[in-house]
Tab-separated table of C-alpha atoms and ligand atoms in Angstrom:
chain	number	residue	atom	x	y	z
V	1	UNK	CA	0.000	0.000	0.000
V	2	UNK	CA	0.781	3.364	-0.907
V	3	UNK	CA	2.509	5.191	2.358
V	4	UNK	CA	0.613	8.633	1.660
V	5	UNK	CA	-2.531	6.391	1.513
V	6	UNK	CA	-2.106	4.962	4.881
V	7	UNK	CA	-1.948	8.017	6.919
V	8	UNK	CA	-5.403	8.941	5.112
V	9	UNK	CA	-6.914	6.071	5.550
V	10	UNK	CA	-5.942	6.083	9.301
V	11	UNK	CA	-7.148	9.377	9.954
V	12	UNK	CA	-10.905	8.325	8.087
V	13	UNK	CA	-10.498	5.031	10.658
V	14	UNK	CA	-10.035	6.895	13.930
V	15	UNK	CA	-12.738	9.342	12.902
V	16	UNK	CA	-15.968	6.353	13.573
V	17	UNK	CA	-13.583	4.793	16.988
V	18	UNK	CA	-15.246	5.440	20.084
V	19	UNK	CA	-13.403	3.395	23.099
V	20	UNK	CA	-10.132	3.119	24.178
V	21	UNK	CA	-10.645	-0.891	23.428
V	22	UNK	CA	-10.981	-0.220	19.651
V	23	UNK	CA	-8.453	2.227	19.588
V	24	UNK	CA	-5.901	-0.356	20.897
V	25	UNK	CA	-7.317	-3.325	18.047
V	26	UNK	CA	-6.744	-1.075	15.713
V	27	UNK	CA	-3.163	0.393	16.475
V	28	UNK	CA	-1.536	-2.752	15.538
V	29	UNK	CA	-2.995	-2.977	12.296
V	30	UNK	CA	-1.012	-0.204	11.319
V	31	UNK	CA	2.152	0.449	14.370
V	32	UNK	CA	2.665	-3.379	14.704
V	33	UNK	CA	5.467	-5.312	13.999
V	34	UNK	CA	3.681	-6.598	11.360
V	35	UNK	CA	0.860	-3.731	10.555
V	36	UNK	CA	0.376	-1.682	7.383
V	37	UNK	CA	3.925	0.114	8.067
V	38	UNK	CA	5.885	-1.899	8.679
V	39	UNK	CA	4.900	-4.088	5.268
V	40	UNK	CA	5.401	-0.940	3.467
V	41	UNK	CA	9.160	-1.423	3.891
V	42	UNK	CA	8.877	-5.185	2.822
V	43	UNK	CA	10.914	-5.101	-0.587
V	44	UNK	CA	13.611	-2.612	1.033
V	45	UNK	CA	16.022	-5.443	0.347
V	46	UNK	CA	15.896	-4.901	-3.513
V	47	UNK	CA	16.333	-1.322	-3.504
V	48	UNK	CA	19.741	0.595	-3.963
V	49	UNK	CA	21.163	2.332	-1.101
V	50	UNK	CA	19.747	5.530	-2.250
V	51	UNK	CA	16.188	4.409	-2.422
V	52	UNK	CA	16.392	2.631	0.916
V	53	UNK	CA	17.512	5.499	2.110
V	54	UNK	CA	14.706	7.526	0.512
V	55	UNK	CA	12.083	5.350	1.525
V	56	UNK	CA	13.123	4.787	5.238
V	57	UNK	CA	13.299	8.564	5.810
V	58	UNK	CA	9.324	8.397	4.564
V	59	UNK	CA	8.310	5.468	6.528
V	60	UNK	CA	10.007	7.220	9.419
V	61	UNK	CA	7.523	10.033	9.203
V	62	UNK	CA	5.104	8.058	8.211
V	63	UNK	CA	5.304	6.509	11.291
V	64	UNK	CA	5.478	9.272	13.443
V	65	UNK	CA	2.853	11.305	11.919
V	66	UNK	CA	0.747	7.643	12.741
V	67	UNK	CA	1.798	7.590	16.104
V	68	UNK	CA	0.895	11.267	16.703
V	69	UNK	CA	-2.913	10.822	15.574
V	70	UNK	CA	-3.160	7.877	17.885
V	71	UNK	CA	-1.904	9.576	21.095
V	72	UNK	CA	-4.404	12.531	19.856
V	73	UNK	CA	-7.237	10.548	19.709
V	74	UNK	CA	-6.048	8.652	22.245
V	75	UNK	CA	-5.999	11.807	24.461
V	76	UNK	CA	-9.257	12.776	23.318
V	77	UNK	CA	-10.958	9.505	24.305
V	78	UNK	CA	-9.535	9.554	27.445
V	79	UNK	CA	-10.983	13.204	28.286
V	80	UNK	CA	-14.067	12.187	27.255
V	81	UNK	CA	-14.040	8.856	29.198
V	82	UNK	CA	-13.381	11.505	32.070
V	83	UNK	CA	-15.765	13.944	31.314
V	84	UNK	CA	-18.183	11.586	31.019
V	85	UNK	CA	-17.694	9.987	34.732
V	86	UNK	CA	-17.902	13.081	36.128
V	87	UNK	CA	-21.264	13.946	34.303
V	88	UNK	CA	-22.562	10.227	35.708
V	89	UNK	CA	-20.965	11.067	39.418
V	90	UNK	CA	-22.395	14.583	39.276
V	91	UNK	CA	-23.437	15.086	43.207
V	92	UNK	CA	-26.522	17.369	43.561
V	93	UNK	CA	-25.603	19.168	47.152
V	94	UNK	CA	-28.709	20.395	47.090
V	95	UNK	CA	-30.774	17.301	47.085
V	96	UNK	CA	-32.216	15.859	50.841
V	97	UNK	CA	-29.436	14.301	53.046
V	98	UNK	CA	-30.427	10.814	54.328
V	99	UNK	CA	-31.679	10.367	57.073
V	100	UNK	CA	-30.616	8.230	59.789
V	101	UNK	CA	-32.871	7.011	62.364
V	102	UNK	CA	-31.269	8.524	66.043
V	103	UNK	CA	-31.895	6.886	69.250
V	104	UNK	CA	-32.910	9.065	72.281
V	105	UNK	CA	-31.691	8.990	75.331
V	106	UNK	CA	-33.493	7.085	77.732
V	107	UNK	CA	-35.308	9.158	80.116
V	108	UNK	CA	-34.426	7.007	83.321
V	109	UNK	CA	-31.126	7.216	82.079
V	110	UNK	CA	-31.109	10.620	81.877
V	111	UNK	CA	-32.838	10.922	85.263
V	112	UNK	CA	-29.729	8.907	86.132
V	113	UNK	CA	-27.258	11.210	84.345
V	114	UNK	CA	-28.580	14.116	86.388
V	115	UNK	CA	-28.298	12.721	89.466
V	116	UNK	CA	-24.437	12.109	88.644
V	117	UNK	CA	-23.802	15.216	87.401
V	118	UNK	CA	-25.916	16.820	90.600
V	119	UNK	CA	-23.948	14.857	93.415
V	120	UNK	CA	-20.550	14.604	91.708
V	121	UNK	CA	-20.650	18.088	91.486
V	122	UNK	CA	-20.517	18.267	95.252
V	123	UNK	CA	-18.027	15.686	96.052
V	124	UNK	CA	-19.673	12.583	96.042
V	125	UNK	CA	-18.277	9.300	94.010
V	126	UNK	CA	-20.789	7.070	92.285
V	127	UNK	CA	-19.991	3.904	94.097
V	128	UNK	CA	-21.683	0.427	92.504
V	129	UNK	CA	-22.471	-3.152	93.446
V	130	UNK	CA	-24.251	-6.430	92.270
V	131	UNK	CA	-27.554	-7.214	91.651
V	132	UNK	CA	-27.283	-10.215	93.354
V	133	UNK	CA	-26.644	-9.416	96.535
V	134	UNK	CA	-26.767	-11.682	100.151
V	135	UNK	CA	-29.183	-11.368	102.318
V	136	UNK	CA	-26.630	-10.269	104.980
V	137	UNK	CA	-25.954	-7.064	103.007
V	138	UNK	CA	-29.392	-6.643	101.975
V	139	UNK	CA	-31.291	-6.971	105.127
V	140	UNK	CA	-29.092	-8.393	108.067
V	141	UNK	CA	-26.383	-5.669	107.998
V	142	UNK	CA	-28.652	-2.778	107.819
V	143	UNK	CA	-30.753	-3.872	110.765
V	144	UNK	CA	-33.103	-5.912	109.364
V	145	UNK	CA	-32.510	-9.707	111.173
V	146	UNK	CA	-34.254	-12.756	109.444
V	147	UNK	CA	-37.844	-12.696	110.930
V	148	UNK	CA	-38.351	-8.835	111.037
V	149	UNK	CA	-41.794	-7.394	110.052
V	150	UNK	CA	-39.908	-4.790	107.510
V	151	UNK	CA	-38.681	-6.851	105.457
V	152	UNK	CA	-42.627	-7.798	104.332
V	153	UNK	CA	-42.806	-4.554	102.963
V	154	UNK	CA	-40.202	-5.814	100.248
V	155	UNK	CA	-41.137	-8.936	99.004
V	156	UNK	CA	-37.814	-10.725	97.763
V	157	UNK	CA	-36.609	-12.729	94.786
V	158	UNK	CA	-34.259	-15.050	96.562
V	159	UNK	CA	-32.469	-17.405	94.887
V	160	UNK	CA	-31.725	-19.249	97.701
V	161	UNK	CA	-31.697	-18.818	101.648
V	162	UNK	CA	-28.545	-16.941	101.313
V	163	UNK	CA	-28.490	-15.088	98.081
V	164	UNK	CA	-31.447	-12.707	96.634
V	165	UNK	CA	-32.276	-10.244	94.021
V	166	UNK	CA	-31.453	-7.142	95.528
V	167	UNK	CA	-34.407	-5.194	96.672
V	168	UNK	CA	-32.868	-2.542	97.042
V	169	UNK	CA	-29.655	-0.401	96.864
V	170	UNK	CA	-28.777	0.399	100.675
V	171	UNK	CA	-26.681	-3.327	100.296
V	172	UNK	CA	-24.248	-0.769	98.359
V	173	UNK	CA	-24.429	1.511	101.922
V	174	UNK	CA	-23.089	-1.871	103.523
V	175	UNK	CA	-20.173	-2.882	101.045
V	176	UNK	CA	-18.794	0.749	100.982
V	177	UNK	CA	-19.016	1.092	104.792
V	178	UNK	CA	-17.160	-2.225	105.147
V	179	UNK	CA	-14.551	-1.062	102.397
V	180	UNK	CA	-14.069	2.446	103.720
V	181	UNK	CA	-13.445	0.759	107.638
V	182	UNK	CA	-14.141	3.895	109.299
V	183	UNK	CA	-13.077	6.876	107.169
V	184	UNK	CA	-15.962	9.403	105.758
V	185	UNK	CA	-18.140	8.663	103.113
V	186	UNK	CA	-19.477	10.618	100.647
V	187	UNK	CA	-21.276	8.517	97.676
V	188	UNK	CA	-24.347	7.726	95.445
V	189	UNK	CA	-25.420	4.384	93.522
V	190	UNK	CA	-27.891	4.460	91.160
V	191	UNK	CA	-28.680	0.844	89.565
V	192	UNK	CA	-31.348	-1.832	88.789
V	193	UNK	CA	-33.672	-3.715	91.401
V	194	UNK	CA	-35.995	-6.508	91.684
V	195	UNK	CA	-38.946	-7.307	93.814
V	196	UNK	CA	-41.714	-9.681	93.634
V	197	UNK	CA	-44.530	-7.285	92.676
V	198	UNK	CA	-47.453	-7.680	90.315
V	199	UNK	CA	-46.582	-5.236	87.337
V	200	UNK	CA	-49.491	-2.470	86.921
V	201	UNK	CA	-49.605	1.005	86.344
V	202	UNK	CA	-47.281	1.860	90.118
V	203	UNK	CA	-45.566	-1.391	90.447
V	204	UNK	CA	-42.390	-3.095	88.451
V	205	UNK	CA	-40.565	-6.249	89.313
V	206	UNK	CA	-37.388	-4.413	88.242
V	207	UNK	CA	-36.934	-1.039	88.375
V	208	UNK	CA	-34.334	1.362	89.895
V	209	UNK	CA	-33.115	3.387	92.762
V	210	UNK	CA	-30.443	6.069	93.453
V	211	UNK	CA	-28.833	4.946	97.290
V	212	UNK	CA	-27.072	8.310	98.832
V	213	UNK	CA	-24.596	8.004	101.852
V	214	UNK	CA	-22.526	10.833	103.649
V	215	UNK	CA	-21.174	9.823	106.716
V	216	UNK	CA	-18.791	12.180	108.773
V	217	UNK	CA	-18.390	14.303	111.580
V	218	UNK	CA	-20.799	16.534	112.763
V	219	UNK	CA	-22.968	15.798	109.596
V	220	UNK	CA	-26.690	16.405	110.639
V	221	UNK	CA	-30.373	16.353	109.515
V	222	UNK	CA	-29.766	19.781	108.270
V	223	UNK	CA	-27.096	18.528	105.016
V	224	UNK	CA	-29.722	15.739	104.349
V	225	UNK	CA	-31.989	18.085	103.635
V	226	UNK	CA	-29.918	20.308	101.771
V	227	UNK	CA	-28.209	17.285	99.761
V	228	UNK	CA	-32.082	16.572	98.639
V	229	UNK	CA	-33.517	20.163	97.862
V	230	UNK	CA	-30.608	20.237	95.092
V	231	UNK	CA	-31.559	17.168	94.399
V	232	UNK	CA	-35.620	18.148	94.025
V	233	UNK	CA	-34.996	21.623	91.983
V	234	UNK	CA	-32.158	20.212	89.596
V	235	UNK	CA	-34.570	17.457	88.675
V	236	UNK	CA	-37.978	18.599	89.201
V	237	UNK	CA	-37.483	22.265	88.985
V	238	UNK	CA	-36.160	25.066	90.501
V	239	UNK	CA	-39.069	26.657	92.358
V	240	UNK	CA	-39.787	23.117	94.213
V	241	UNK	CA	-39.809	22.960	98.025
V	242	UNK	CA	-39.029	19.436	100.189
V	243	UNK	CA	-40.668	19.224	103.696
V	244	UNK	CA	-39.185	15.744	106.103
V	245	UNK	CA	-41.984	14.094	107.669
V	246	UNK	CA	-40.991	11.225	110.284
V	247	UNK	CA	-41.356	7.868	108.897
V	248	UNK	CA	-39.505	4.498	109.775
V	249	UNK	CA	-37.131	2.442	108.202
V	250	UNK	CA	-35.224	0.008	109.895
V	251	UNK	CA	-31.375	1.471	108.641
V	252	UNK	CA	-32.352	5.256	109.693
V	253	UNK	CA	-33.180	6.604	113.140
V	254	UNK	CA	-34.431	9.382	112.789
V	255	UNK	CA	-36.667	8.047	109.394
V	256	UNK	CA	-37.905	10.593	107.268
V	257	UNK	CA	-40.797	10.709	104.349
V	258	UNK	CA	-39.208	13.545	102.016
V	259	UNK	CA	-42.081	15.333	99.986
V	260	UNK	CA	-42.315	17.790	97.424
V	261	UNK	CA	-44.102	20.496	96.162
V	262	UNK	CA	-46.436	19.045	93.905
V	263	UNK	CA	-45.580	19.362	90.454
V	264	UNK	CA	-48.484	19.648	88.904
V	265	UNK	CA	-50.322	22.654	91.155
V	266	UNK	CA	-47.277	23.916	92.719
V	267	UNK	CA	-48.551	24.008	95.948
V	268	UNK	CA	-51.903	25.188	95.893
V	269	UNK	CA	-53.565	22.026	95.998
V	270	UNK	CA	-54.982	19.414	93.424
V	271	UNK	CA	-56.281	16.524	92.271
V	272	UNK	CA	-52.234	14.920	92.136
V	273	UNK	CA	-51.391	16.113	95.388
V	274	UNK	CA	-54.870	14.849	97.046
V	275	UNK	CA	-55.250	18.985	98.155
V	276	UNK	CA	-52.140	18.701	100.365
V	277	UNK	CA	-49.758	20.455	98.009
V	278	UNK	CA	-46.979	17.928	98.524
V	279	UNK	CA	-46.385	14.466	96.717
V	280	UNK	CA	-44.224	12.181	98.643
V	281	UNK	CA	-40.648	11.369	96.571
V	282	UNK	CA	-37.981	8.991	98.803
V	283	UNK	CA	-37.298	7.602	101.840
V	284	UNK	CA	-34.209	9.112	104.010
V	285	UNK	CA	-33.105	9.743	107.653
V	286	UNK	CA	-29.668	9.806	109.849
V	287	UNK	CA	-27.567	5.843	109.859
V	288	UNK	CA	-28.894	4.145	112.385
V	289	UNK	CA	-26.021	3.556	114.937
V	290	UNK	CA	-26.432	-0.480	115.019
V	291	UNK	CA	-26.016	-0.437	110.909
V	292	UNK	CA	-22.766	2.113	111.463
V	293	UNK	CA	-21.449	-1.021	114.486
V	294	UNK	CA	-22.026	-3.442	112.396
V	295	UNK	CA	-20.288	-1.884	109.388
V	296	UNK	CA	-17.571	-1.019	111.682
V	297	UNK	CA	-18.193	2.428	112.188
V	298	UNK	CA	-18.102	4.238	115.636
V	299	UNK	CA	-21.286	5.997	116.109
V	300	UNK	CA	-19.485	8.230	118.771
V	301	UNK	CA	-16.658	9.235	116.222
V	302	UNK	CA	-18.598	9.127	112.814
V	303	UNK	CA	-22.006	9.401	111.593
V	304	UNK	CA	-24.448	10.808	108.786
V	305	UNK	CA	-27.331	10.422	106.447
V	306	UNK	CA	-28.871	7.787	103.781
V	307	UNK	CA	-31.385	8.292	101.066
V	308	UNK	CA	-32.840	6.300	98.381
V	309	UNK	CA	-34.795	7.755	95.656
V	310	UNK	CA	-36.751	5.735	92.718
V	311	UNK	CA	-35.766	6.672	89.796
V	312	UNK	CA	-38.847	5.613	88.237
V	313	UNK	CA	-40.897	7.761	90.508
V	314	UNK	CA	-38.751	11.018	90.456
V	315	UNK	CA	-38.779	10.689	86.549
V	316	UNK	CA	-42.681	10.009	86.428
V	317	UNK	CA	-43.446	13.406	88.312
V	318	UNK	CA	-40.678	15.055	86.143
V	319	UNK	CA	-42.003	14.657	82.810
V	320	UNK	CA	-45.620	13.654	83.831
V	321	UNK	CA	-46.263	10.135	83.094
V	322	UNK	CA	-48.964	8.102	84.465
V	323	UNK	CA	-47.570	4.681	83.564
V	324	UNK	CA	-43.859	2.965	84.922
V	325	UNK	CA	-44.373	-0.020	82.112
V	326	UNK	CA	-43.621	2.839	79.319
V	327	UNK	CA	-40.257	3.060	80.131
V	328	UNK	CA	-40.175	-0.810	80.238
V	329	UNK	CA	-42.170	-1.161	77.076
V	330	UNK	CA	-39.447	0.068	74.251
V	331	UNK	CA	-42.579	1.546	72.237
V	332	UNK	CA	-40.751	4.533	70.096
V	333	UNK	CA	-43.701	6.054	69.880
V	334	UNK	CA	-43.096	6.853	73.855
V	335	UNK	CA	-39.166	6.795	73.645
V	336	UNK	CA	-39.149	9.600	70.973
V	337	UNK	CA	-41.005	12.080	72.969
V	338	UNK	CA	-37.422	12.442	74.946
V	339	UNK	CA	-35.447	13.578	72.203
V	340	UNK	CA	-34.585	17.081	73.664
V	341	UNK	CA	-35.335	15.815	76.887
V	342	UNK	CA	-31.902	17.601	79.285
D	1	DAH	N1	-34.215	1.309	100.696
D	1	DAH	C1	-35.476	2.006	100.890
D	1	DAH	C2	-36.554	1.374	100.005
D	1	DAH	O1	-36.229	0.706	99.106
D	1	DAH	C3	-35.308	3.455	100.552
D	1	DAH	C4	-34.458	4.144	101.545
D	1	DAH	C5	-35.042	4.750	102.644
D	1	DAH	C6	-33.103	4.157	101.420
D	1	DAH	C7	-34.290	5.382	103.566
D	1	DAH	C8	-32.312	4.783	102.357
D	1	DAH	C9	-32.929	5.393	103.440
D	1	DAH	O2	-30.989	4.840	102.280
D	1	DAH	O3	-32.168	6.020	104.368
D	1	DAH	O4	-37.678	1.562	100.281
């Protein structure tokens, strides 16, 4: 074939190519060893030294003015491979993110969360300990002997004579005062337990308390209640009021009832509060010396205050809700409602 022809008839080939893959089938057909060319220089070996000469000088740029259109087109394909990714991969900022489902915060862990940040924030350590506990630690050690009428009022899971569900979180009181032997004392622990109740609208099998415990020197009734009136306006609002009525519990003498200003009529009187104004919250009152002797504390040297609050029940009167299974029920419909819930 004519050299002039070829560099034509390339030129009119690469015109219809449209992929890199048929650009590299048909390189060869005209660069390879063996392509269009190459051939062209077949007879060289019956030509005089002039004509080689001649003719290898044209096949050289022949060659090179072949190889030049390829890498052009070659160039070109490869921007428009380019361009035409990006077109396809085109991101539209401006369309709707998506959206991924967020969990809330659980309100009685949040309830939880406050109380933390509340009684941290005045020196007290957020001690823990199991759920299941001895009956030593649960009853025996804070005053509560096998055979005593209080411990009716919490009807146990045990698992055995010796070992129970904890019914409550004072057994924490116990291990701390046995760990501490003697020294001050200063601590809350929230966690999970368990009594043998009939679930309804007021009762849970498991649910939760907050155990406080400050013992010390010359720490009175007075701190108690000022260690629960922060606790009653960080959680339930800053205008609310406690009053201490006497109660009994076997691991506090004095026992106090610790109300507070109802949240629902402030005060005044309602349907909530049954007209008095106040809506009881927790249990508290000063160690009772035979639970600080048999902790091995010195009631002459070292004493101080308990409380336990539900966490069920302070969150129930926070955020009004008539119902402990909700927080038990994982129903989002419920959980959502907490979403900005601080
Ligand atoms: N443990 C009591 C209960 O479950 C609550 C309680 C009352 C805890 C008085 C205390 C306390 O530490 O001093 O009913």
């Amino acid at each position: 074939m004519e050299l002039e022809l070829i560099i034509s008839e390339i030129k009119e080939k690469l015109e219809s190519i449209n992929t890199i893959q048929e650009l590299a089938n048909l390189k060869p057909m005209y660069l390879g060893k063996k392509g269009k060319i190459s051939l062209a220089m077949g007879n060289m070996k019956e030509l005089s030294i002039e004509e080689r000469k001649t003719l290898g000088q044209k096949v050289n740029l022949v060659k090179s003015e072949a190889e030049k259109l390829f890498s052009v087109k070659e160039e070109a394909l490869n921007k428009a491979l380019i361009q035409s990714k990006l077109a396809k991969e085109k991101i539209d900022v401006t369309m709707p993110g998506v959206k991924f489902n967020q969990g809330t915060i659980h309100p009685l862990t949040q309830t939880i969360m406050d109380l933390e940040d509340l009684y941290v924030g005045l020196g007290y350590e957020v001690a823990e300990g199991p759920e299941l506990e001895t009956d030593e630690y649960c009853f025996e050690k804070l005053n509560l002997p096998k055979g005593h009428p209080a411990r009716d009022m919490q009807d146990t899971f045990y698992i055995n004579p010796e070992w129970l569900l904890r019914s409550q979180t004072s057994p924490v009181q116990v291990r701390t005062m046995l760990k501490k032997e003697g020294k001050p004392i200063q601590i809350i622990c929230p966690g999970k337990t368990y009594r043998r109740d009939a679930d309804d609208a007021t009762h849970s099998h498991q649910f939760m308390q907050c155990e406080g415990l400050v013992l010390g020197k010359n720490i009175t009734m007075a701190d108690l209640k000022g260690a629960l009136l922060e606790m009653a306006k960080k959680i339930l609002g800053e205008d609310k009021e406690i009053r201490l009525r006497p109660s009994f519990f076997p691991f506090t003498e004095p026992s106090v009832e610790v109300d507070v200003s109802c949240v629902k009529c402030g005060g005044k009187g309602c349907s909530m509060c049954k007209n008095s104004g106040w809506i009881e919250v927790l249990g508290a009152g000063m160690v009772n010396n035979n639970v600080l002797r048999m902790c091995g504390y010195d009631p002459e040297e070292i004493q101080g205050f308990a409380f336990g609050i539900g966490i069920e029940r302070i969150t129930m009167l926070k955020y009004g809700i008539d119902d402990i299974r909700n927080f038990y029920s994982n129903d989002l419909r419920f959980l959502k409602q907490f979403k900005e819930a601080k």
